[in-house]
Every structure is written in C-alpha cells, then in structure tokens.
Coordinates of C-alpha atoms in Angstrom, one line a residue:
M1 CA -141.2 59.6 -44.0
D2 CA -137.8 60.9 -45.0
K3 CA -137.4 62.3 -41.5
L4 CA -138.1 58.9 -40.0
R5 CA -135.6 57.3 -42.3
R6 CA -132.9 59.8 -41.2
V7 CA -133.6 59.2 -37.5
L8 CA -133.6 55.4 -38.1
N9 CA -130.3 55.5 -39.9
N10 CA -128.7 57.8 -37.4
K11 CA -129.6 55.6 -34.4
R12 CA -128.5 52.5 -36.4
K13 CA -125.1 54.1 -37.1
L14 CA -124.8 55.1 -33.5
I15 CA -125.4 51.5 -32.3
E16 CA -123.0 50.1 -34.9
K17 CA -120.4 52.6 -33.8
K18 CA -120.8 51.5 -30.2
H19 CA -120.2 48.0 -31.4
K20 CA -117.0 48.9 -33.2
S21 CA -115.6 50.8 -30.2
N22 CA -116.6 48.0 -27.8
T23 CA -113.1 46.7 -27.5
F24 CA -111.0 45.9 -24.4
E25 CA -108.5 48.7 -25.2
V26 CA -111.3 51.3 -25.2
L27 CA -113.5 49.9 -22.4
S28 CA -110.5 49.5 -20.1
T29 CA -110.1 53.3 -20.0
Y30 CA -113.6 53.7 -18.6
N31 CA -114.5 53.4 -14.9
T32 CA -117.7 51.7 -13.7
N33 CA -119.8 54.9 -13.8
E34 CA -118.7 55.6 -17.3
I35 CA -119.6 52.1 -18.5
T36 CA -123.1 52.5 -16.9
T37 CA -123.5 55.8 -18.8
Q38 CA -122.6 54.0 -22.0
I39 CA -125.3 51.4 -21.4
E40 CA -127.9 54.2 -20.8
L41 CA -126.9 56.0 -24.0
L42 CA -127.1 52.7 -25.9
E43 CA -130.5 51.9 -24.5
N44 CA -131.8 55.3 -25.4
A45 CA -130.5 55.0 -28.9
F46 CA -132.1 51.6 -29.3
N47 CA -135.5 52.6 -27.8
T48 CA -135.6 55.5 -30.3
Y49 CA -134.7 53.2 -33.1
V50 CA -137.5 50.8 -32.1
K51 CA -140.0 53.6 -31.9
T52 CA -139.0 55.0 -35.2
H53 CA -138.9 51.6 -36.8
D54 CA -142.5 51.0 -35.8
E55 CA -143.7 54.4 -37.1
L56 CA -141.9 53.9 -40.4
A57 CA -143.2 50.3 -40.9
Q58 CA -146.8 51.6 -40.5
E59 CA -146.3 54.2 -43.3
L60 CA -144.6 51.8 -45.8
E61 CA -146.9 50.3 -48.3
E62 CA -144.7 47.9 -50.3
N63 CA -144.0 44.5 -48.7
S64 CA -140.5 44.5 -50.0
E65 CA -139.6 47.6 -48.1
V66 CA -141.2 46.3 -45.0
D67 CA -139.2 43.0 -45.3
S68 CA -136.0 45.0 -45.8
L69 CA -136.8 47.1 -42.7
I70 CA -137.4 44.0 -40.6
D71 CA -134.1 42.4 -41.7
Q72 CA -132.3 45.6 -40.7
F73 CA -134.1 45.6 -37.4
E74 CA -132.9 42.1 -36.6
N75 CA -129.3 43.0 -37.4
V76 CA -129.5 46.1 -35.3
S77 CA -131.1 44.2 -32.4
S78 CA -128.4 41.6 -32.4
T79 CA -125.7 44.2 -32.4
Y80 CA -127.4 46.0 -29.5
M81 CA -127.7 42.9 -27.4
R82 CA -124.0 42.0 -28.0
V83 CA -122.8 45.5 -27.0
K84 CA -125.0 45.7 -24.0
A85 CA -124.0 42.2 -22.8
N86 CA -120.3 43.1 -23.1
L87 CA -120.8 46.3 -21.2
K88 CA -122.6 44.5 -18.4
N89 CA -119.9 41.9 -18.2
M90 CA -117.3 44.6 -17.7
I91 CA -119.3 45.9 -14.8
S92 CA -119.8 42.5 -13.2
E93 CA -116.1 41.7 -13.5
R94 CA -115.2 45.0 -11.8
N95 CA -117.6 44.2 -8.9
P96 CA -116.5 40.8 -7.6
T97 CA -119.2 38.4 -6.4
E98 CA -119.4 37.1 -2.8
V99 CA -117.4 34.1 -3.9
R100 CA -114.6 36.3 -5.2
D101 CA -114.6 38.3 -2.0
M102 CA -113.7 35.2 -0.1
K103 CA -110.5 35.0 -2.0
K104 CA -109.3 38.2 -0.4
Y105 CA -108.9 36.2 2.9
I106 CA -106.6 33.7 1.3
K107 CA -103.2 35.3 1.2
L108 CA -101.0 34.0 -1.6
P109 CA -97.4 34.7 -2.1
P110 CA -96.8 37.6 -4.6
I111 CA -96.2 36.6 -8.2
N112 CA -93.2 38.2 -9.7
L113 CA -93.8 40.0 -13.0
P114 CA -91.8 38.7 -16.0
Q115 CA -88.7 40.8 -17.0
F116 CA -87.7 41.7 -20.5
S117 CA -84.4 43.4 -21.4
G118 CA -84.8 43.5 -25.1
K119 CA -83.3 40.1 -26.0
L120 CA -85.3 38.8 -28.9
E121 CA -85.0 35.2 -27.8
E122 CA -86.9 36.1 -24.6
W123 CA -89.6 38.2 -26.3
Y124 CA -92.4 35.6 -26.8
T125 CA -92.0 34.2 -23.3
F126 CA -92.3 37.7 -21.9
K127 CA -95.2 38.6 -24.1
D128 CA -97.3 35.6 -23.2
Q129 CA -96.7 36.0 -19.5
F130 CA -97.2 39.8 -19.5
E131 CA -100.5 39.6 -21.5
A132 CA -101.8 36.8 -19.2
M133 CA -100.9 38.6 -15.9
V134 CA -101.3 42.3 -16.8
H135 CA -102.6 43.2 -20.3
N136 CA -105.7 40.9 -20.2
N137 CA -106.3 41.3 -16.5
Q138 CA -109.6 43.2 -16.3
N139 CA -109.2 43.7 -12.5
I140 CA -106.7 46.5 -13.0
D141 CA -106.8 49.8 -15.0
N142 CA -104.5 51.2 -17.5
T143 CA -102.6 53.3 -15.0
Q144 CA -101.7 50.1 -13.2
R145 CA -100.9 48.4 -16.4
M146 CA -98.5 51.2 -17.4
H147 CA -96.8 50.9 -14.0
H148 CA -96.4 47.1 -14.4
L149 CA -95.1 47.5 -17.9
R150 CA -92.4 50.0 -16.7
S151 CA -91.5 47.6 -13.9
S152 CA -91.1 44.7 -16.2
L153 CA -88.8 46.4 -18.7
T154 CA -85.0 46.8 -18.4
G155 CA -82.1 47.9 -20.6
Q156 CA -82.9 48.5 -24.2
A157 CA -86.6 47.6 -23.8
A158 CA -87.1 50.2 -21.0
S159 CA -85.5 52.9 -23.1
V160 CA -88.2 52.5 -25.8
I161 CA -90.9 54.0 -23.5
S162 CA -88.7 56.0 -21.1
S163 CA -89.9 59.4 -22.3
M164 CA -93.6 58.5 -22.1
S165 CA -95.9 59.6 -19.3
S166 CA -97.3 57.0 -16.8
D167 CA -101.0 57.9 -17.1
A168 CA -103.7 55.6 -18.3
H169 CA -103.9 57.0 -21.8
S170 CA -100.2 56.2 -22.5
Y171 CA -100.5 52.5 -21.8
I172 CA -102.0 51.3 -25.1
E173 CA -99.5 53.4 -27.1
A174 CA -96.6 52.1 -24.9
W175 CA -97.6 48.5 -25.3
N176 CA -98.0 48.8 -29.0
L177 CA -94.7 50.6 -29.3
I178 CA -93.0 47.7 -27.4
K179 CA -94.6 45.2 -29.7
G180 CA -93.7 47.2 -32.7
W181 CA -90.0 47.1 -31.8
F182 CA -89.7 43.5 -30.7
D183 CA -92.7 41.5 -32.1
N184 CA -90.9 41.0 -35.4
K185 CA -90.9 37.4 -36.4
H186 CA -88.3 38.0 -39.2
L187 CA -85.8 38.9 -36.5
V188 CA -87.0 36.6 -33.7
F189 CA -86.9 33.5 -36.0
P190 CA -83.1 33.7 -36.8
T191 CA -82.3 34.7 -33.3
H192 CA -83.9 31.5 -31.9
L193 CA -82.1 29.4 -34.6
H194 CA -78.8 30.9 -33.7
C195 CA -79.3 30.3 -30.0
L196 CA -80.4 26.7 -30.6
F197 CA -77.4 25.8 -32.8
T198 CA -74.7 27.6 -30.8
Q199 CA -75.3 26.2 -27.4
P200 CA -72.1 25.5 -25.5
V201 CA -70.8 21.9 -25.2
V202 CA -71.4 20.3 -21.9
Q203 CA -67.9 19.3 -20.8
A204 CA -68.7 17.3 -17.7
E205 CA -71.4 14.8 -16.7
A206 CA -73.1 17.4 -14.5
P207 CA -76.9 17.0 -14.0
N208 CA -77.5 20.8 -13.8
M209 CA -75.6 21.5 -17.1
L210 CA -77.4 18.7 -18.9
K211 CA -80.8 20.0 -17.6
T212 CA -79.9 23.4 -19.0
L213 CA -79.1 21.9 -22.4
I214 CA -82.5 20.1 -22.6
D215 CA -84.5 23.0 -21.2
T216 CA -82.9 25.6 -23.4
T217 CA -83.5 23.4 -26.5
N218 CA -87.1 22.9 -25.6
N219 CA -87.6 26.7 -25.0
H220 CA -86.3 27.5 -28.5
I221 CA -88.4 24.8 -30.1
R222 CA -91.5 26.1 -28.5
A223 CA -90.7 29.6 -29.6
L224 CA -90.2 28.4 -33.2
E225 CA -93.5 26.6 -33.0
T226 CA -95.2 29.8 -31.9
L227 CA -93.7 31.4 -35.1
G228 CA -95.4 28.7 -37.1
R229 CA -92.3 27.0 -38.2
P230 CA -92.5 23.2 -39.1
V231 CA -90.4 22.1 -36.1
D232 CA -92.0 18.7 -36.1
H233 CA -90.0 17.9 -39.2
W234 CA -86.6 19.1 -37.9
D235 CA -85.8 16.1 -35.7
D236 CA -82.7 15.1 -37.6
V237 CA -81.1 18.5 -37.4
I238 CA -82.1 19.0 -33.7
V239 CA -80.9 15.6 -32.7
H240 CA -77.6 16.0 -34.5
T241 CA -77.0 19.4 -33.0
V242 CA -77.8 18.5 -29.4
A243 CA -75.9 15.2 -29.6
T244 CA -72.7 17.2 -30.4
K245 CA -73.2 19.2 -27.2
L246 CA -73.2 16.1 -24.9
P247 CA -70.2 15.1 -22.8
P248 CA -68.0 12.5 -24.6
D249 CA -69.0 9.4 -22.6
I250 CA -72.7 10.2 -22.8
R251 CA -72.5 10.9 -26.5
K252 CA -70.7 7.6 -27.0
T253 CA -73.4 5.7 -25.2
W254 CA -76.1 7.6 -27.2
E255 CA -74.5 6.8 -30.6
I256 CA -74.2 3.1 -29.6
E257 CA -77.9 2.9 -28.6
S258 CA -79.3 4.9 -31.5
A259 CA -77.3 2.9 -34.0
G260 CA -79.2 -0.2 -33.0
Q261 CA -82.6 1.4 -33.7
A262 CA -84.3 0.7 -37.0
D263 CA -85.6 4.3 -37.5
F264 CA -83.8 7.6 -37.2
P265 CA -84.0 8.9 -33.6
T266 CA -86.3 11.8 -32.8
W267 CA -85.8 14.7 -30.5
K268 CA -88.2 13.1 -28.1
T269 CA -86.1 10.0 -28.0
L270 CA -82.8 11.9 -27.4
S271 CA -84.3 14.1 -24.7
A272 CA -85.7 11.0 -22.9
F273 CA -82.3 9.4 -23.1
V274 CA -80.5 12.5 -21.6
E275 CA -83.2 12.8 -18.9
G276 CA -82.5 9.2 -17.9
R277 CA -78.8 9.9 -17.6
I278 CA -79.6 13.0 -15.5
H279 CA -81.7 10.9 -13.1
A280 CA -78.9 8.3 -12.9
L281 CA -76.2 10.9 -12.2
E282 CA -78.4 12.5 -9.5
V283 CA -78.8 9.1 -7.8
M284 CA -75.1 8.5 -8.0
Q285 CA -74.3 11.9 -6.5
F286 CA -76.8 11.3 -3.7
R287 CA -75.3 7.9 -2.9
Q288 CA -71.8 9.1 -3.0
G289 CA -72.7 12.0 -0.7
S290 CA -74.5 9.6 1.7
S291 CA -71.7 7.1 1.7
G292 CA -69.2 9.8 2.5
K293 CA -71.2 11.0 5.4
I294 CA -71.7 7.5 6.7
K295 CA -67.9 6.8 6.3
Q296 CA -67.1 10.0 8.1
L297 CA -69.5 9.1 10.9
Y298 CA -68.0 5.6 11.1
N299 CA -64.5 7.0 11.4
K300 CA -65.5 9.4 14.2
T301 CA -67.2 6.5 16.0
A302 CA -64.2 4.3 15.5
V303 CA -61.9 7.0 16.9
H304 CA -64.1 7.5 19.9
A305 CA -64.2 3.7 20.4
V306 CA -60.4 3.4 20.3
V307 CA -60.0 6.3 22.7
A308 CA -62.6 4.9 25.0
Q309 CA -61.0 1.5 24.8
K310 CA -57.6 2.9 25.6
E311 CA -59.0 4.8 28.5
V312 CA -60.6 1.7 29.9
K313 CA -57.4 -0.3 29.5
T314 CA -55.3 2.4 31.2
K315 CA -54.7 1.1 34.7
C316 CA -52.6 2.7 37.4
Q317 CA -49.6 0.5 38.4
I318 CA -49.6 1.9 41.9
C319 CA -53.2 1.6 43.0
S320 CA -54.8 -0.5 40.2
Q321 CA -57.5 2.1 39.6
P322 CA -58.6 3.1 36.0
H323 CA -56.3 6.1 35.6
S324 CA -52.8 6.9 34.7
I325 CA -50.0 7.1 37.2
Y326 CA -49.9 10.9 36.7
Q327 CA -53.5 11.1 38.0
C328 CA -52.9 8.8 40.9
E329 CA -53.7 10.7 44.1
M330 CA -51.8 8.2 46.2
F331 CA -48.6 8.6 44.1
M332 CA -48.8 12.4 43.8
K333 CA -49.3 12.9 47.6
A334 CA -46.3 10.6 48.4
S335 CA -42.9 12.1 49.2
V336 CA -40.0 11.7 46.7
S337 CA -38.5 8.7 48.6
E338 CA -41.9 7.0 48.8
R339 CA -42.5 7.5 45.1
Q340 CA -39.1 5.9 44.4
L341 CA -40.1 2.9 46.5
M342 CA -43.5 2.7 44.7
V343 CA -41.8 2.7 41.3
K344 CA -39.2 0.1 42.2
K345 CA -41.9 -2.1 43.8
S346 CA -44.1 -1.9 40.7
Q347 CA -41.0 -2.4 38.5
L348 CA -41.6 0.7 36.5
C349 CA -39.1 2.6 34.4
L350 CA -37.5 5.4 36.4
N351 CA -37.8 7.7 33.3
C352 CA -41.2 7.2 31.7
L353 CA -42.9 5.5 34.7
R354 CA -44.1 2.6 32.5
V355 CA -43.5 -1.1 32.6
S356 CA -40.4 -0.8 30.5
T357 CA -36.8 0.5 30.6
C358 CA -36.1 3.3 28.2
G359 CA -32.6 4.0 29.5
A360 CA -33.1 7.7 29.9
F361 CA -32.5 9.9 33.0
T362 CA -34.6 9.5 36.1
F363 CA -38.1 11.2 35.9
S364 CA -38.4 14.6 37.6
L365 CA -41.2 13.4 39.9
L366 CA -38.6 11.1 41.5
H367 CA -36.1 13.9 42.3
G368 CA -36.0 15.7 45.6

C-alpha cells in the first residue's frame, strides 16, 4: 500500500508541476511536436494516476481515507483537464483553420512596430502596443519576438539589450530586462506630470498647434490613469494649466464663456471648447484659400477678357480688317510713297501711325 501511495503522490506532483509550468513564456519556447510530446507525457502520468488510485481505493478500509482519496482525485482530474486543454489550444492556434487560411489571400499593408527610445513618457504607449502586436502574438516564436524587440528599440533603450544574443532563449530575459529598467511607476509618474504642466504656449491660432496641445494633454492623462492616479479629480488643475497655454484671443473667449457657468469647468468642457475653435479655424482657412483661388482665377479671366476685347477692337485704319496697321499686308507690301499716301488719306500720325499727332519725327516705315 505504501508503494501505491508513493506512485500516486509522484504522479500527482508531476501533473501539478505541468500545471505550474503551463505558462505562455514556457510554452512559447516549444514547437508543435514538443507540445504534442508534453500532452502524451501528461496523459501517461494521469493514466497511471487513475490506475493507482483505483488499486489503492480497493485496499483502503476506512471511509474517511477513501473520501480524502476521492477529493484528491477530483482536484488532480481538474488540473489535468486544464493543462491538456491549454496545450491543445496552443496546437490549434499554431495550425490555422481553413477560415484563417483564407486571410492569407487578403494582402493588408504592413503594420509598423512601435518605437521606443527610452523616454519614460513614451513607455506605457510602447508597452501596450508591443505586447499586443508581438509579446502576446502566439503566431510567432521567441526568435521572431527577439528580432522585433531589437527593431523596436533605439537609443538608450536599445543599449540595454545590445550585448544579448538573438536566440529564442534570450527573449524572455530581454523583455523582462527592458521592463525592469523602464516599467517604474515612481519614475514614470513624475515624468508625465512634468510633461503635462510644461507644455509650450500656443502663440498663434493655428489648428495643428492647438490639436497637439489637446492630444498631448489627453495622452498624459491616459498614462496617469494607467498608473492608477485619481485623474478624474484633477479637472481644476488641468483646466487651469491648459488654459494658460492657449493663444491670447482664444483664452480670453474661454475665460468669458467659463465665467458665465454656474459650476467650475471640467477638462472635458475645455477640450470641447478648443476643438470647436479648431474646427472653426480650419473652416476659415479653407474658405480663405478657396476665395483666394477664385479671386486669382477671376483676375486671370478678366485679363484675358480685356486682352481679347482690345484685340477685337483693334481695327486696321488702312483696310478696316481686325488687325493692327503693322500686320496689314496691304500696307506692308506698298512702296514708301504709297504708304505715305495711305497714312495721309487715313489721317494718321506720321510718327506713331495712329489717329493722333504726337509731334515726333516721321515713322521709319515712311522713309525711303
């Protein structure tokens, strides 16, 4: 009976150990064949446990011992089923179904990996994106994860793992090392506060600059919320800080509008106000640009119309055709004496060949 108890305990411990090691970090280092082998070892251990359990239950005489043995069997069975189900899920995820295979024919644009240079105010944004795209992506192995991690890091952050190898076994250590350096809420918290309160003043009513002010503020607020800080109760401070960063005219309008409200304004109210100004400025810029183009087009059209009108009004004084005297074939083919007669007959100026008298010397076309 003691031998049966030892076998039973050994198999129980083996199954429980499989359960403890059944984590993503460990399983991600296995290929499909290795996971299949793990399932076979687990099944063999459980089958031996069941057989030993039945033999031991038959030899026990006291009901209390049998009840204890049954309770233990239920716990081990539950653990076995959870571990086996998780291992099978890993295999199914590495062998896409027919529906997933269809996605291979849909070519999507590549998604750029997030970049992290070591700036603490950028850490949580990078961490969330990298974990979603790479760390928790079960369609890639740790060798690929290590490659993506290196590609995503620059500057100070890249130097943290620069001496590490690029094999699969180094990935977990590298990722934990990066988190150890930068996932420090006691440093990240004051960094976001500093960036939030020291944003530059927007000097001009430029939509892009106002958008940057609103977006940057929201990014820092979300980061502080991630750190568990009570940002919902900081409206007074945030509103005052951001209002001092607005251009003079917009801030004046804001102060007038907010002064007429019964309650203290919230950040949501201020951001909605600024967004409204942004939309208005964008519309004004669009209209100014459109009116300028229309005016330019009108001016060009007017010039062409004047030129065309002048061309239509230009009438030869010699032959009455719609061209200038210099383009008159009759006048240009005539001799000098004939030209002089034509000019005198048409009462044109001998100098400029127009219906006027400018008092200058005789035009060269009238000389011999």
